[in-house]
XYZ file of C-alpha atoms in Angstrom:
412
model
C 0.000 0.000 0.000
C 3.123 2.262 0.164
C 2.986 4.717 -2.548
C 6.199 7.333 -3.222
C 5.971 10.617 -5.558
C 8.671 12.013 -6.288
C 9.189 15.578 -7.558
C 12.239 16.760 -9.634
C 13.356 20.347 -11.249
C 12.613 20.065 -14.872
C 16.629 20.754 -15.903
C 17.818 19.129 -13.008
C 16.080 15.650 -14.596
C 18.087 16.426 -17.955
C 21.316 16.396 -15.994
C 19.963 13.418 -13.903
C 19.213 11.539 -17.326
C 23.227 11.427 -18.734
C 23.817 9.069 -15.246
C 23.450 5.893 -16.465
C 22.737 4.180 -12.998
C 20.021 6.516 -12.578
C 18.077 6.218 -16.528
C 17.536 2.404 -15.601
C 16.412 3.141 -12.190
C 13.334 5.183 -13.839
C 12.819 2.662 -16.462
C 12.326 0.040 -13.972
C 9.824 2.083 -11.984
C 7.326 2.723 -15.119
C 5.482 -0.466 -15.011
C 5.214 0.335 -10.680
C 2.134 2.277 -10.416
C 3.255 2.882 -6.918
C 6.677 5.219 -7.535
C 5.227 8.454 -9.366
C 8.231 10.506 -10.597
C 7.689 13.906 -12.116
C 9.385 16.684 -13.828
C 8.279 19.678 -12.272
C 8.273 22.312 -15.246
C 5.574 25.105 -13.359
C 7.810 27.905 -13.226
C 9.203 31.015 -14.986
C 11.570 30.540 -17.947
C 15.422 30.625 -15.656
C 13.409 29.527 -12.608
C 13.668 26.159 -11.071
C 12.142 24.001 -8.102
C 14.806 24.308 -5.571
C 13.247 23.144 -2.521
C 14.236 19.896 -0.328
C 11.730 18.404 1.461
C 11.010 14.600 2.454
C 7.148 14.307 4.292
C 6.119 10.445 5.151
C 2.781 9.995 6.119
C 1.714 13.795 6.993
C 3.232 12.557 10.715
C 7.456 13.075 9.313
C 8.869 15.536 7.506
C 12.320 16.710 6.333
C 13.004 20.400 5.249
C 16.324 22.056 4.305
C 19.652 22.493 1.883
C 20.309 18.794 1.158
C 19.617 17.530 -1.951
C 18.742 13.673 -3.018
C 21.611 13.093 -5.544
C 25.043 12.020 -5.268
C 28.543 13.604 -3.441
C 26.709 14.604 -0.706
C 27.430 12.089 1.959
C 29.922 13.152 4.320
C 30.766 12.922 8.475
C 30.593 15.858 11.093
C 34.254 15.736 11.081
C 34.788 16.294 7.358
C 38.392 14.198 7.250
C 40.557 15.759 4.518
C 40.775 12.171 3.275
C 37.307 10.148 3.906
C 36.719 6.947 1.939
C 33.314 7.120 2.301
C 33.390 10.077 0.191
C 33.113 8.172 -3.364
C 30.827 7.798 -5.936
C 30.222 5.155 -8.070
C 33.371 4.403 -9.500
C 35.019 4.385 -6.542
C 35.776 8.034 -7.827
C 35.997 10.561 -4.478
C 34.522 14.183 -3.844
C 35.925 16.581 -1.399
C 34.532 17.484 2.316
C 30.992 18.774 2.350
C 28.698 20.389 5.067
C 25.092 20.360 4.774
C 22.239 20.893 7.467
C 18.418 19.638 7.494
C 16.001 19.738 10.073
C 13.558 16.789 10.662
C 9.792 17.293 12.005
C 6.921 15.298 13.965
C 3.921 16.417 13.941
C 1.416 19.039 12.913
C 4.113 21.317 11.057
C 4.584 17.637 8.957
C 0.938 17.939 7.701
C 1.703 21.749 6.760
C 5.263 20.474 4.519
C 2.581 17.774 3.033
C -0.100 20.467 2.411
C 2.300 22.236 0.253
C 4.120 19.592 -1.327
C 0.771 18.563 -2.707
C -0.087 21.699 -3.734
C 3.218 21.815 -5.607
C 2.672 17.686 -7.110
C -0.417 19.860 -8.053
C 0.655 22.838 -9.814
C 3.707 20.153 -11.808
C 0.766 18.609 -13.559
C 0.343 16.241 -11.127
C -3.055 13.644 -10.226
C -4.517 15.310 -7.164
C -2.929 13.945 -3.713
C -5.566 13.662 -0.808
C -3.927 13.740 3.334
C -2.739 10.642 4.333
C -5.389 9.604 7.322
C -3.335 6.927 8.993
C -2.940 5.840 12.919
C 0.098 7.732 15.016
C 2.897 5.454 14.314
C 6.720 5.880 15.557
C 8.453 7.141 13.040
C 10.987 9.332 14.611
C 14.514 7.897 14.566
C 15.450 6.046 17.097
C 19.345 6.864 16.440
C 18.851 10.914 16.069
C 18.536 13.263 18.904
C 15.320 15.349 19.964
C 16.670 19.126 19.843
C 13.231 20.497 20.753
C 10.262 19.280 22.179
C 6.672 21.602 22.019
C 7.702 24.071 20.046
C 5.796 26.117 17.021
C 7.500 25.820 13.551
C 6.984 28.429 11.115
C 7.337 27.823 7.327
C 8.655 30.810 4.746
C 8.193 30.273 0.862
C 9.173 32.001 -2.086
C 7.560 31.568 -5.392
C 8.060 32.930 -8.817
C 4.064 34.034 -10.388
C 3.369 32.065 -13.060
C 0.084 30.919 -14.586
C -2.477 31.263 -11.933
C -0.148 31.072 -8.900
C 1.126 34.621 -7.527
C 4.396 35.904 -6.632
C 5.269 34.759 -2.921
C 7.984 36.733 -1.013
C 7.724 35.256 2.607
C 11.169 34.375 2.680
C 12.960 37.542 1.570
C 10.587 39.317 4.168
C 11.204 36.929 6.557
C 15.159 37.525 6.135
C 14.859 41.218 6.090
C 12.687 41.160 9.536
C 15.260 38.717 11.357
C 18.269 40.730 10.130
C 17.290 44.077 11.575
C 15.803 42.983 14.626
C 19.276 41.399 15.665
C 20.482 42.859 18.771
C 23.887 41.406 19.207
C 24.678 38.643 16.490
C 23.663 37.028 13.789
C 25.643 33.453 13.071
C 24.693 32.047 9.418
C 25.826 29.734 6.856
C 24.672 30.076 3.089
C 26.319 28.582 -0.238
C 26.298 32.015 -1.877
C 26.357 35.579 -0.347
C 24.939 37.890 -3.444
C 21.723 38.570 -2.286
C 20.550 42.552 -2.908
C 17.914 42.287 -0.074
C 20.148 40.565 2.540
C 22.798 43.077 2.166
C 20.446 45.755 1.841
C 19.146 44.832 5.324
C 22.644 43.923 6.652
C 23.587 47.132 5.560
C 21.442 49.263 7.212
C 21.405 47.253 10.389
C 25.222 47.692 10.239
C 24.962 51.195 9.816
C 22.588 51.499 13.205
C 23.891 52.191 16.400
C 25.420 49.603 18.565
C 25.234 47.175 15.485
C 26.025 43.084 16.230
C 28.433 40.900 14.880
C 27.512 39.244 11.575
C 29.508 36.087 11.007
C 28.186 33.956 7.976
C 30.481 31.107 6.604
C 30.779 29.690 3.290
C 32.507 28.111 0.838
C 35.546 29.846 -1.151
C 33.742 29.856 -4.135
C 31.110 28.445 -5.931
C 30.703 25.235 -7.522
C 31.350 25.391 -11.361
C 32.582 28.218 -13.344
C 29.129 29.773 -14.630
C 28.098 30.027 -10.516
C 31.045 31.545 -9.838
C 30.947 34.229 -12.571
C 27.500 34.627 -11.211
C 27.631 34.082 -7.647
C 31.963 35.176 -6.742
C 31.663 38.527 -8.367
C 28.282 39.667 -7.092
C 30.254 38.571 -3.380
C 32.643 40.647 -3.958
C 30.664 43.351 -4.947
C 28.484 43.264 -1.850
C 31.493 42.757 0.606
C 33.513 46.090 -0.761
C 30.167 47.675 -0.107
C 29.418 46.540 2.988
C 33.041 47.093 4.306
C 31.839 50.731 3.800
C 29.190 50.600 5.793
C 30.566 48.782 8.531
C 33.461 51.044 10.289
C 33.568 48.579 13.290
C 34.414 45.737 11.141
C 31.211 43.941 12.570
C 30.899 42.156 9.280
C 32.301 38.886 8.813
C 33.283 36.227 6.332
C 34.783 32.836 6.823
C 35.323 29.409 4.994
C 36.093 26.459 6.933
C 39.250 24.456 6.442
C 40.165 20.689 7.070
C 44.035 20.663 6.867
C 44.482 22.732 3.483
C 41.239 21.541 1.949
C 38.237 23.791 1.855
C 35.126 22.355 3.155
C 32.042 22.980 0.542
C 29.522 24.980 2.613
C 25.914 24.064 1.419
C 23.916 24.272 4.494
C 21.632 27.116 4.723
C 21.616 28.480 8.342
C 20.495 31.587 10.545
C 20.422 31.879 14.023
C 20.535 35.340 15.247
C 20.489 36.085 19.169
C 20.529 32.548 20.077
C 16.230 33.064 19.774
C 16.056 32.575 16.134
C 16.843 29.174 14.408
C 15.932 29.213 10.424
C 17.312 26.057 8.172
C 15.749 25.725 4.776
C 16.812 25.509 0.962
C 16.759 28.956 0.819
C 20.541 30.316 0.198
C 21.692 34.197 -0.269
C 21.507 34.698 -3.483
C 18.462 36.829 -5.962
C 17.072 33.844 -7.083
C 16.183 32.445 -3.753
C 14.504 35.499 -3.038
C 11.945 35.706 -5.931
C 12.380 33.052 -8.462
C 12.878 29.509 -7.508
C 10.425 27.695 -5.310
C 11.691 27.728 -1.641
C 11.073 26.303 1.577
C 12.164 27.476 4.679
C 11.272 26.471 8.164
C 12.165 28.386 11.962
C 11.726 28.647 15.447
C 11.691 31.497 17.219
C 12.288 31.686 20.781
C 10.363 35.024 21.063
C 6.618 33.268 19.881
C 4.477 32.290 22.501
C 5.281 29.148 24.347
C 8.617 28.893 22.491
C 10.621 30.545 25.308
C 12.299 27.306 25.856
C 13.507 26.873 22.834
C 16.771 29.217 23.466
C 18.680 26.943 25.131
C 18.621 24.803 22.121
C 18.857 27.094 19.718
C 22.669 28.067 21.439
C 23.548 24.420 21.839
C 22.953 24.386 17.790
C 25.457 27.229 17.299
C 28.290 26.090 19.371
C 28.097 22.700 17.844
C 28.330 24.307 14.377
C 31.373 26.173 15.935
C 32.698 23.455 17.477
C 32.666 21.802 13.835
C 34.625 24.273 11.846
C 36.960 25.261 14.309
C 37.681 21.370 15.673
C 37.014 22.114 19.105
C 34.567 20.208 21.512
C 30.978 21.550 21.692
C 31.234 22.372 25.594
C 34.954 24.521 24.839
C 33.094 26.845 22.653
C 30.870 28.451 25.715
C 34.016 29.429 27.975
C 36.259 30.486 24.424
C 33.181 32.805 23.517
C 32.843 34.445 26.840
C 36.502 35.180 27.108
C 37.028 36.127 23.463
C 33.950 38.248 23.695
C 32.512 37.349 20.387
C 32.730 34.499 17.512
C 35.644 36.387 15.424
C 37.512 37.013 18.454
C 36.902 33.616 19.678
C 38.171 32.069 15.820
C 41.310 34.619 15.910
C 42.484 33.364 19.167
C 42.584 30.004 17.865
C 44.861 30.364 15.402
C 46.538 29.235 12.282
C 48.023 25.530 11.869
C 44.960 23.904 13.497
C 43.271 20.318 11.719
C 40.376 21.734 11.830
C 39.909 26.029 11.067
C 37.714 29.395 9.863
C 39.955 30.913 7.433
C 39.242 34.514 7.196
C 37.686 35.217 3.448
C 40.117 37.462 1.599
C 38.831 39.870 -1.477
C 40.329 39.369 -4.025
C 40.444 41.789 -7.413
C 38.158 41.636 -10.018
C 38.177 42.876 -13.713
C 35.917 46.086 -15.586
C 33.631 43.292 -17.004
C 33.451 41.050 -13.745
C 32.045 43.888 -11.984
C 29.367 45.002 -14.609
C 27.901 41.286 -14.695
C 27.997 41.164 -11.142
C 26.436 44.464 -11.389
C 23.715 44.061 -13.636
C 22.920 40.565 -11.736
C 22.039 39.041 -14.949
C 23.144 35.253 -13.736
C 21.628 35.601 -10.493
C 17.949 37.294 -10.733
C 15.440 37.894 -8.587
C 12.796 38.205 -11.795
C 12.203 36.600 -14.616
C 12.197 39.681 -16.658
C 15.866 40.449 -15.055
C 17.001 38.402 -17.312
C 16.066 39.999 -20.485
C 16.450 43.828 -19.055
C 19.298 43.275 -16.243
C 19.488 47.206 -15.540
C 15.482 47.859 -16.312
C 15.531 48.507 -12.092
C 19.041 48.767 -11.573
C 20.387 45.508 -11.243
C 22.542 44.296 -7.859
C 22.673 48.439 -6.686
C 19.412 49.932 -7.287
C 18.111 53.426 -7.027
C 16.932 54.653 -3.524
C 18.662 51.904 -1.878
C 20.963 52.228 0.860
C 22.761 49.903 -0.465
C 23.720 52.150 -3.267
C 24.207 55.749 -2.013
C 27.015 53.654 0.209
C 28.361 52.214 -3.161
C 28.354 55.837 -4.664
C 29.913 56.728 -1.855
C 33.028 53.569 -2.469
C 32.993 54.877 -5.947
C 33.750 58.663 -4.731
C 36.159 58.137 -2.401
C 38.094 55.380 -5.227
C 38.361 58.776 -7.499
């Protein structure tokens, strides 16, 4: 009676069709009436379906950055050389970090609610709620984190056809970043996101402003993201430097021995009260033209006020991880340090396990006016077509861009 649909990004299945392995998978599910897979093509022209969500019986659900493909696997302790790192082929990929967060209960129903809308919108047979009795799904292996708490859910999707433009998790980011009092901790596969650094940026330029530390990778995966995604950084980062005289503002990548660790987890926590995980990463597109799914607690909701406790556990281990250290060290460094960039200074060079500070590095006339116009990375479909029509990555009226104008002045 089991009966699996699975939903896949329209390009992504074109890519997912050259793996041989893969092709005869899907050939042997055709005559199974019970595996449903389907190409999800309901979105803008340049748009995809980016989210990552798992729900099993509207009781289980899974929500955040990891995808369901290959070179993904890896340990907490990201070994320079892991074994278990390999692909078919016995060929090997490099360290990876990732983060998900798994549900019980009602929130599951919600994740199934709008995965069924989306099986829906794809072209898909219409999906009814699972009615089945309470079983035990929840791993018996994995850790509770929290207990009783409410779970909120942020989307973004591109309008197209009859569905309308929905912005909850740019808003949602914009709201969290300037209500930070003293730090924000995140982890995102890009930084090149307008909004973000829009709302960085003038929460920077506030009085009393808190620490911003967001790791990443060094640069993107692939050489189109990192015209698209490396440049745009850059861009943001000179800018932001600007606006940021006490050097709040903070970018790291994390190191095993001499080997970068690929950052693909997407991760807030600001104030130790605010937990967000999710397939949303900081870039334009996750802002307003792939489908996205985000989910978050928030210690400051009624009847969440337990959840803080947790929430700091969550960031120390994630310190703990990059910088090699064990998760009850991190407490005592940060309190003597006196923040997380003081605390990863002190540490030092020539450690296994280490947050590199992210260096700038130059970039040409034509670098700059891609990154610019955002024309890889947009938050529109029409972006695309007319990258400057609203002024690209530095729009008018922005802070963001008096502050640039302001670069650009002093440069002359």
């Amino acid at each position: 009676g089991l009966e699996i649909r699975i939903l896949k990004w329209s390009v992504g299945l074109l890519k997912l069709m050259l793996r041989g392995v893969m092709t005869l998978d899907l050939l042997r599910w055709v005559p199974k009436r019970r595996i449903d897979f389907k190409s999800d093509t309901s979105h803008p022209l340049g748009g995809s379906h980016h989210q990552k969500i798992v729900v099993i019986d509207d009781q289980l659900a899974v929500c955040g950055g990891i995808d369901m493909t290959s070179g993904r696997w890896d340990t907490r302790d990201h070994q320079e050389e892991e074994p278990g790192r390999s692909l078919p082929g016995k060929k090997t990929y490099g360290p990876w970090h990732d983060a998900t967060m798994m549900m019980l209960g009602p929130v599951a129903q919600c994740l199934g609610e709008l995965g069924r809308d989306r099986w829906l919108r794809a072209g898909g047979k219409p999906l009814r709620p699972v009615q089945c009795k309470a079983q035990a799904l929840w791993p018996d292996t994995l850790a509770v984190d929290f207990e009783d708490v409410e779970v909120g859910i942020a989307r973004t999707r591109a309008a197209y056809k009859d569905g309308s433009q929905i912005d909850e998790i740019a808003e949602l980011f914009e709201r969290q970043i300037l209500s930070a009092r003293h730090f924000i901790y995140a982890e995102s596969q890009y930084f090149a996101s307008r909004r973000i650094a829009e709302a960085l940026c003038r929460r920077l330029s506030q009085p009393d402003p808190p620490e911003v530390l967001i790791v990443h990778p060094a640069n993107a995966d692939g050489w189109l993201e990192q015209q698209a995604m490396d440049h745009a950084r850059a861009q943001l980062v000179r800018t932001l430097g600007e606006a940021d005289p006490e050097g709040r503002f903070n970018l790291y990548v994390p190191y095993t021995g001499d080997t970068p660790v690929y950052v693909h987890a997407k991760i807030m926590i600001v104030d130790d009260r605010i937990l967000r995980v999710g397939s949303a990463n900081m870039n334009n597109r996750s802002m307003g033209l792939d489908s996205e799914c985000d989910v978050f607690i928030d210690a400051d909701r009624p009847g969440n006020d337990h959840a803080g406790t947790a929430i700091e556990r969550i960031r120390h281990s994630l310190l703990a991880e990059h910088c090699g250290l064990a998760v009850k060290e991190v407490g005592p460094l940060l309190a003597q340090a006196g923040s997380m960039r003081g605390m990863i200074e002190a540490l030092g060079k020539g450690r296994p396990r280490t947050l590199r500070r992210f260096e700038l590095e130059p970039i040409t006339p034509s670098q700059e006016a891609l990154a610019d116009s955002a024309l890889l990375d947009p938050e529109r479909p029409e972006e695309m077509f007319e990258p400057f029509a609203k002024g690209g990555l530095f729009r008018k009226r922005m802070y963001l861009s008096r502050i640039r104008n302001r670069l650009k002045r002093k440069a002359a």
